[in-house]
CSV table of C-alpha atoms and ligand atoms in Angstrom, one decimal:
chain,number,residue,atom,x,y,z
A,238,UNK,CA,-17.9,-9.9,6.6
A,239,UNK,CA,-14.3,-8.9,5.8
A,240,UNK,CA,-14.8,-5.2,6.8
A,241,UNK,CA,-16.1,-6.0,10.3
A,242,UNK,CA,-13.5,-8.7,11.1
A,243,UNK,CA,-10.7,-7.5,13.4
A,244,UNK,CA,-7.2,-7.5,11.9
A,245,UNK,CA,-6.0,-10.1,14.4
A,246,UNK,CA,-8.6,-12.6,13.3
A,247,UNK,CA,-7.7,-11.9,9.7
A,248,UNK,CA,-4.1,-12.7,10.4
A,249,UNK,CA,-5.0,-16.3,10.9
A,250,UNK,CA,-6.5,-16.4,7.4
A,251,UNK,CA,-3.7,-14.8,5.5
A,252,UNK,CA,-1.6,-17.1,3.3
A,253,UNK,CA,1.3,-14.8,2.6
A,254,UNK,CA,3.7,-14.7,5.6
A,255,UNK,CA,4.2,-10.9,5.3
A,256,UNK,CA,0.5,-10.3,5.3
A,257,UNK,CA,0.3,-12.4,8.5
A,258,UNK,CA,3.1,-10.3,10.1
A,259,UNK,CA,1.5,-7.1,8.9
A,260,UNK,CA,-2.0,-7.8,10.3
A,261,UNK,CA,-0.5,-8.9,13.6
A,262,UNK,CA,1.7,-5.8,13.7
A,263,UNK,CA,-1.3,-3.5,12.9
A,264,UNK,CA,-3.3,-5.1,15.8
A,265,UNK,CA,-0.5,-4.9,18.3
A,266,UNK,CA,0.7,-1.4,17.3
A,267,UNK,CA,-2.8,-0.1,16.8
A,268,UNK,CA,-1.9,1.5,13.5
A,269,UNK,CA,-3.5,1.3,10.1
A,270,UNK,CA,-1.4,4.2,8.8
A,271,UNK,CA,1.1,3.9,6.0
A,272,UNK,CA,3.3,7.0,5.4
A,273,UNK,CA,4.2,7.7,1.8
A,274,UNK,CA,7.8,9.0,2.1
A,275,UNK,CA,8.1,10.7,-1.2
A,276,UNK,CA,11.3,12.6,-0.3
A,277,UNK,CA,14.4,13.0,-2.4
A,278,UNK,CA,17.3,12.9,0.0
A,279,UNK,CA,18.7,10.0,2.2
A,280,UNK,CA,18.7,12.2,5.3
A,281,UNK,CA,15.1,13.3,4.8
A,282,UNK,CA,14.1,9.7,4.3
A,283,UNK,CA,15.8,8.5,7.4
A,284,UNK,CA,14.6,11.3,9.6
A,285,UNK,CA,11.0,10.7,8.4
A,286,UNK,CA,11.3,7.0,9.2
A,287,UNK,CA,12.7,7.9,12.7
A,288,UNK,CA,10.0,10.5,13.4
A,289,UNK,CA,6.9,8.8,12.0
A,290,UNK,CA,8.1,5.2,12.6
A,291,UNK,CA,6.4,4.8,16.0
A,292,UNK,CA,3.0,5.5,14.5
A,293,UNK,CA,3.0,3.6,11.2
A,294,UNK,CA,2.5,-0.1,10.2
A,295,UNK,CA,4.1,0.4,6.8
A,296,UNK,CA,6.7,2.9,5.6
A,297,UNK,CA,6.3,3.3,1.8
A,298,UNK,CA,9.2,4.4,-0.3
A,299,UNK,CA,9.9,5.5,-3.9
A,300,UNK,CA,13.6,4.6,-3.6
A,301,UNK,CA,14.3,5.8,-7.2
A,302,UNK,CA,13.6,9.4,-6.3
A,303,UNK,CA,16.4,9.6,-3.7
A,304,UNK,CA,19.2,11.6,-5.3
A,305,UNK,CA,22.0,10.6,-3.0
A,306,UNK,CA,21.1,6.9,-2.8
A,307,UNK,CA,23.7,4.5,-1.4
A,308,UNK,CA,23.6,1.0,0.1
A,309,UNK,CA,24.1,2.6,3.5
A,310,UNK,CA,20.7,4.2,3.2
A,311,UNK,CA,19.2,0.7,3.1
A,312,UNK,CA,21.1,-0.5,6.1
A,313,UNK,CA,19.9,2.6,8.0
A,314,UNK,CA,16.3,2.1,6.9
A,315,UNK,CA,16.3,-1.5,8.0
A,316,UNK,CA,17.7,-0.5,11.4
A,317,UNK,CA,14.9,2.1,11.9
A,318,UNK,CA,12.3,-0.4,10.7
A,319,UNK,CA,13.5,-2.9,13.3
A,320,UNK,CA,13.7,-0.3,16.0
A,321,UNK,CA,10.2,1.1,15.5
A,322,UNK,CA,8.6,-2.2,14.3
A,323,UNK,CA,7.2,-1.3,10.8
A,324,UNK,CA,7.4,-3.0,7.4
A,325,UNK,CA,9.0,-1.5,4.3
A,326,UNK,CA,7.1,-1.2,1.1
A,327,UNK,CA,8.8,-0.1,-2.1
A,328,UNK,CA,6.1,1.3,-4.3
A,329,UNK,CA,7.8,0.3,-7.6
A,330,UNK,CA,4.5,-0.6,-9.4
A,331,UNK,CA,6.2,-3.2,-11.5
A,332,UNK,CA,4.4,-3.4,-14.8
A,333,UNK,CA,6.5,-5.4,-17.3
A,334,UNK,CA,7.0,-9.0,-18.5
A,335,UNK,CA,8.0,-11.6,-15.9
A,336,UNK,CA,11.6,-11.8,-16.9
A,337,UNK,CA,12.1,-8.1,-16.8
A,338,UNK,CA,10.4,-7.5,-13.5
A,339,UNK,CA,12.4,-10.3,-11.9
A,340,UNK,CA,15.6,-8.3,-12.8
A,341,UNK,CA,14.1,-5.0,-11.8
A,342,UNK,CA,13.2,-6.5,-8.4
A,343,UNK,CA,16.5,-8.2,-7.6
A,344,UNK,CA,19.2,-6.4,-9.6
A,345,UNK,CA,20.4,-2.9,-10.2
A,346,UNK,CA,21.7,-0.5,-7.5
A,347,UNK,CA,18.4,-0.6,-5.5
A,348,UNK,CA,18.3,-4.4,-5.2
A,349,UNK,CA,14.7,-4.0,-4.0
A,350,UNK,CA,14.1,-7.7,-3.1
A,351,UNK,CA,17.0,-7.7,-0.6
A,352,UNK,CA,15.2,-5.2,1.7
A,353,UNK,CA,11.6,-4.4,0.9
A,354,UNK,CA,9.1,-6.6,2.7
A,355,UNK,CA,6.4,-5.6,0.2
A,356,UNK,CA,6.3,-4.2,-3.3
A,357,UNK,CA,3.5,-2.9,-5.5
A,358,UNK,CA,2.7,-4.4,-8.9
A,359,UNK,CA,0.3,-3.6,-11.7
A,360,UNK,CA,-1.9,-6.5,-12.9
A,361,UNK,CA,-2.0,-5.2,-16.5
A,362,UNK,CA,0.8,-7.4,-17.8
A,363,UNK,CA,-1.1,-10.5,-16.5
A,364,UNK,CA,-0.1,-13.3,-14.2
A,365,UNK,CA,3.5,-13.5,-15.5
A,366,UNK,CA,4.4,-10.3,-13.6
A,367,UNK,CA,3.7,-12.2,-10.3
A,368,UNK,CA,5.5,-15.3,-11.4
A,369,UNK,CA,8.5,-13.2,-12.4
A,370,UNK,CA,8.7,-11.4,-9.1
A,371,UNK,CA,8.2,-14.7,-7.2
A,372,UNK,CA,11.0,-16.3,-9.1
A,373,UNK,CA,13.4,-13.7,-7.8
A,374,UNK,CA,12.8,-14.4,-4.2
A,375,UNK,CA,12.5,-18.2,-3.7
A,376,UNK,CA,14.0,-18.2,-0.2
A,377,UNK,CA,12.8,-14.9,1.1
A,378,UNK,CA,9.6,-13.9,3.0
A,379,UNK,CA,8.3,-11.3,0.7
A,380,UNK,CA,4.9,-10.1,-0.5
A,381,UNK,CA,3.2,-7.8,-3.1
A,382,UNK,CA,0.2,-5.6,-3.4
A,383,UNK,CA,-1.6,-5.7,-6.7
A,384,UNK,CA,-2.7,-2.2,-7.9
A,385,UNK,CA,-6.3,-2.6,-9.1
A,386,UNK,CA,-7.7,1.0,-8.9
A,387,UNK,CA,-5.8,4.2,-8.7
A,388,UNK,CA,-6.7,7.4,-6.9
A,389,UNK,CA,-5.9,9.9,-9.6
A,390,UNK,CA,-8.4,11.9,-11.6
A,391,UNK,CA,-9.2,10.5,-15.0
A,392,UNK,CA,-7.5,7.2,-14.3
A,393,UNK,CA,-8.6,4.3,-16.5
A,394,UNK,CA,-9.5,2.0,-13.6
A,395,UNK,CA,-12.8,3.4,-12.4
A,396,UNK,CA,-16.2,2.0,-13.0
A,397,UNK,CA,-17.8,5.3,-13.7
A,398,UNK,CA,-21.6,5.4,-13.6
A,399,UNK,CA,-23.5,2.3,-14.6
A,400,UNK,CA,-25.7,3.7,-17.4
A,401,UNK,CA,-26.3,2.3,-20.8
A,402,UNK,CA,-23.9,4.7,-22.4
A,403,UNK,CA,-21.1,3.6,-20.1
A,404,UNK,CA,-22.0,0.0,-19.9
A,405,UNK,CA,-19.1,-1.2,-22.0
A,406,UNK,CA,-16.7,0.8,-19.9
A,407,UNK,CA,-18.2,-0.7,-16.8
A,408,UNK,CA,-18.0,-4.2,-18.1
A,409,UNK,CA,-14.4,-3.8,-19.0
A,410,UNK,CA,-13.7,-2.5,-15.5
A,411,UNK,CA,-15.4,-5.5,-14.0
A,412,UNK,CA,-13.3,-7.8,-16.1
A,413,UNK,CA,-10.1,-6.1,-14.9
A,414,UNK,CA,-11.1,-6.4,-11.3
A,415,UNK,CA,-12.2,-10.0,-11.6
A,416,UNK,CA,-9.1,-11.0,-13.6
A,417,UNK,CA,-6.9,-9.2,-11.0
A,418,UNK,CA,-8.6,-11.0,-8.1
A,419,UNK,CA,-8.1,-14.3,-9.9
A,420,UNK,CA,-4.4,-13.6,-10.1
A,421,UNK,CA,-4.5,-12.9,-6.3
A,422,UNK,CA,-6.2,-16.2,-5.6
A,423,UNK,CA,-3.7,-18.1,-7.8
A,424,UNK,CA,-0.7,-16.7,-5.9
A,425,UNK,CA,-1.8,-16.6,-2.2
A,426,UNK,CA,1.8,-17.4,-1.1
A,427,UNK,CA,3.0,-14.1,-2.6
A,428,UNK,CA,0.1,-11.7,-2.8
A,429,UNK,CA,-0.5,-9.8,0.5
A,430,UNK,CA,-3.2,-7.5,-0.7
A,431,UNK,CA,-4.5,-5.0,-3.2
A,432,UNK,CA,-4.3,-1.3,-3.8
A,433,UNK,CA,-7.8,0.0,-4.6
A,434,UNK,CA,-10.4,2.7,-3.9
A,435,UNK,CA,-13.6,0.7,-3.6
A,436,UNK,CA,-15.1,-1.7,-1.0
A,437,UNK,CA,-16.1,-5.2,-1.8
A,438,UNK,CA,-13.2,-5.9,-4.2
A,439,UNK,CA,-11.4,-7.7,-1.3
A,440,UNK,CA,-13.6,-10.7,-0.2
A,441,UNK,CA,-10.8,-12.8,1.2
A,442,UNK,CA,-10.1,-11.8,4.8
A,443,UNK,CA,-6.5,-12.8,4.4
A,444,UNK,CA,-5.9,-10.1,1.9
A,445,UNK,CA,-5.2,-6.5,3.0
A,446,UNK,CA,-6.7,-3.4,1.2
A,447,UNK,CA,-4.3,-0.5,0.9
A,448,UNK,CA,-5.9,2.8,-0.1
A,449,UNK,CA,-4.0,6.1,-1.0
A,450,UNK,CA,-5.6,9.5,-1.4
A,451,UNK,CA,-6.1,10.6,2.3
A,452,UNK,CA,-5.9,14.1,3.7
A,453,UNK,CA,-7.5,16.0,6.5
A,454,UNK,CA,-7.0,19.3,4.8
A,455,UNK,CA,-7.1,19.0,1.0
A,456,UNK,CA,-9.5,17.7,-1.6
A,457,UNK,CA,-6.9,17.4,-4.4
A,458,UNK,CA,-3.5,18.6,-5.6
A,459,UNK,CA,-4.8,20.6,-8.6
A,460,UNK,CA,-3.5,19.7,-12.1
A,461,UNK,CA,-1.4,16.8,-10.8
A,462,UNK,CA,-4.6,14.8,-10.4
A,463,UNK,CA,-4.5,13.4,-6.9
A,464,UNK,CA,-7.9,13.1,-5.2
A,465,UNK,CA,-8.2,13.1,-1.4
A,466,UNK,CA,-10.8,11.7,1.0
A,467,UNK,CA,-11.2,11.9,4.8
A,468,UNK,CA,-10.2,9.0,7.1
A,469,UNK,CA,-13.9,8.3,7.7
A,470,UNK,CA,-14.6,8.0,4.0
A,471,UNK,CA,-11.5,5.9,3.2
A,472,UNK,CA,-12.0,3.4,6.0
A,473,UNK,CA,-15.8,3.2,6.2
A,474,UNK,CA,-17.1,3.8,2.6
A,475,UNK,CA,-14.1,2.8,0.6
A,476,UNK,CA,-13.1,-0.3,2.6
A,477,UNK,CA,-9.4,0.6,3.3
A,478,UNK,CA,-7.6,-1.5,5.9
A,479,UNK,CA,-4.5,0.6,5.6
A,480,UNK,CA,-4.6,4.3,4.6
A,481,UNK,CA,-1.7,5.9,2.8
A,482,UNK,CA,-0.8,9.4,3.8
A,483,UNK,CA,2.0,11.3,2.0
A,484,UNK,CA,2.1,15.0,1.9
A,485,UNK,CA,-0.5,15.3,4.7
A,486,UNK,CA,2.4,14.2,6.9
A,487,UNK,CA,5.6,14.9,5.0
A,488,UNK,CA,4.7,18.5,4.3
A,489,UNK,CA,3.1,19.3,7.6
A,490,UNK,CA,4.8,21.9,9.8
A,491,UNK,CA,5.2,19.2,12.4
A,492,UNK,CA,5.3,15.7,10.8
A,493,UNK,CA,5.4,13.9,14.1
A,494,UNK,CA,2.2,15.6,15.3
A,495,UNK,CA,0.6,15.0,12.0
A,496,UNK,CA,1.5,11.3,12.1
A,497,UNK,CA,0.1,11.0,15.6
A,498,UNK,CA,-3.1,12.7,14.5
A,499,UNK,CA,-3.6,10.6,11.3
A,500,UNK,CA,-2.9,7.4,13.3
A,501,UNK,CA,-5.4,8.2,16.0
A,502,UNK,CA,-8.1,9.3,13.6
A,503,UNK,CA,-7.7,6.3,11.2
A,504,UNK,CA,-7.5,3.8,14.1
A,505,UNK,CA,-10.7,5.2,15.7
A,506,UNK,CA,-12.6,4.8,12.4
A,507,UNK,CA,-11.3,1.2,12.1
A,508,UNK,CA,-12.5,0.5,15.7
A,509,UNK,CA,-15.9,1.9,14.8
A,510,UNK,CA,-16.0,-0.3,11.7
A,511,UNK,CA,-15.3,-3.5,13.5
A,512,UNK,CA,-17.7,-2.8,16.2
A,513,UNK,CA,-20.6,-1.9,13.8
B,61,S5P,O1,-3.6,5.0,-6.8
B,61,S5P,C1,-2.6,5.3,-6.2
B,61,S5P,C2,-1.7,4.4,-5.8
B,61,S5P,C3,-0.6,4.8,-5.0
B,61,S5P,S1,0.5,3.6,-4.4
B,61,S5P,N1,-2.4,6.6,-5.8
B,61,S5P,C4,-1.4,7.0,-5.1
B,61,S5P,O2,-1.3,8.2,-4.8
B,61,S5P,N2,-0.4,6.1,-4.7
B,61,S5P,C5,0.8,6.5,-3.9
B,61,S5P,O3,0.4,7.1,-2.7
B,61,S5P,C6,1.7,7.6,-4.6
B,61,S5P,O4,2.7,7.0,-5.3
B,61,S5P,C7,2.2,8.4,-3.4
B,61,S5P,O5,3.4,7.8,-2.9
B,61,S5P,C8,1.1,8.3,-2.3
B,61,S5P,C9,0.2,9.4,-2.1
B,61,S5P,O6,0.8,10.6,-1.7
B,61,S5P,P1,0.0,11.9,-1.3
B,61,S5P,O7,1.1,12.9,-1.0
B,61,S5P,O8,-0.8,12.3,-2.4
B,61,S5P,O9,-0.7,11.5,0.0
């Protein structure tokens, strides 16, 4: 079963080269922690990468929120990523037609495809969104994560309860998951994994499940809609391979200590999972 297979064994079954590298890196670094670096200045972004870098497998950015963005920031980020051995994920959540996303990926001031090992993409536009992204990076080792379920309250991607009254909602949810997984299977060279909240969506051991909404202290962020779960819940019950932690680390009094604590707790639950 996927959930009890160690990351290192799964690396042999991954088709996307970034997924192979990621699973190997997770095993060697003993980290299944991705920090969500939702900060708005270049200096904050770099200092977070420097301080949390030793403890993460993936450093996830929203590069379009950085107010003083410059190409130098990318050079600095790449240097820190190499120094601390983590991958860069730009959480762009591409969601347009293939032609447009290929431009958003490889053009503009952020030139995402030139530096981000991984990007996120919504499956809503259909397969063309993947073909479009792929067409922009014919000679680069790049990968994407398809967003299938979101963590936010009231999102339109949850199955809800399976009762007669919600049957049609459940059926349409099942269709979205199935169709999204079909897209994954059609593009194994480019799809590294999925972003979701439930176990059993990922059946292929070569795909990585990334799950946001993790906190040791909070249950939600009020009217903004985020919903949090514990490391135990996210790894054991929800099937996460990589847990995404944002404010739990970025807004901690001591982000280094918080990153160490999240890494240790998340890795311990993973070890329990593979030994069960
Ligand atoms: O369903 C999702 C998908 C993503 S990628 N829910 C999310 O919260 N995310 C991202 O994870 C979100 O964009 C943010 O960068 C991070 C969660 O941050 P936190 O501060 O709530 O931990």
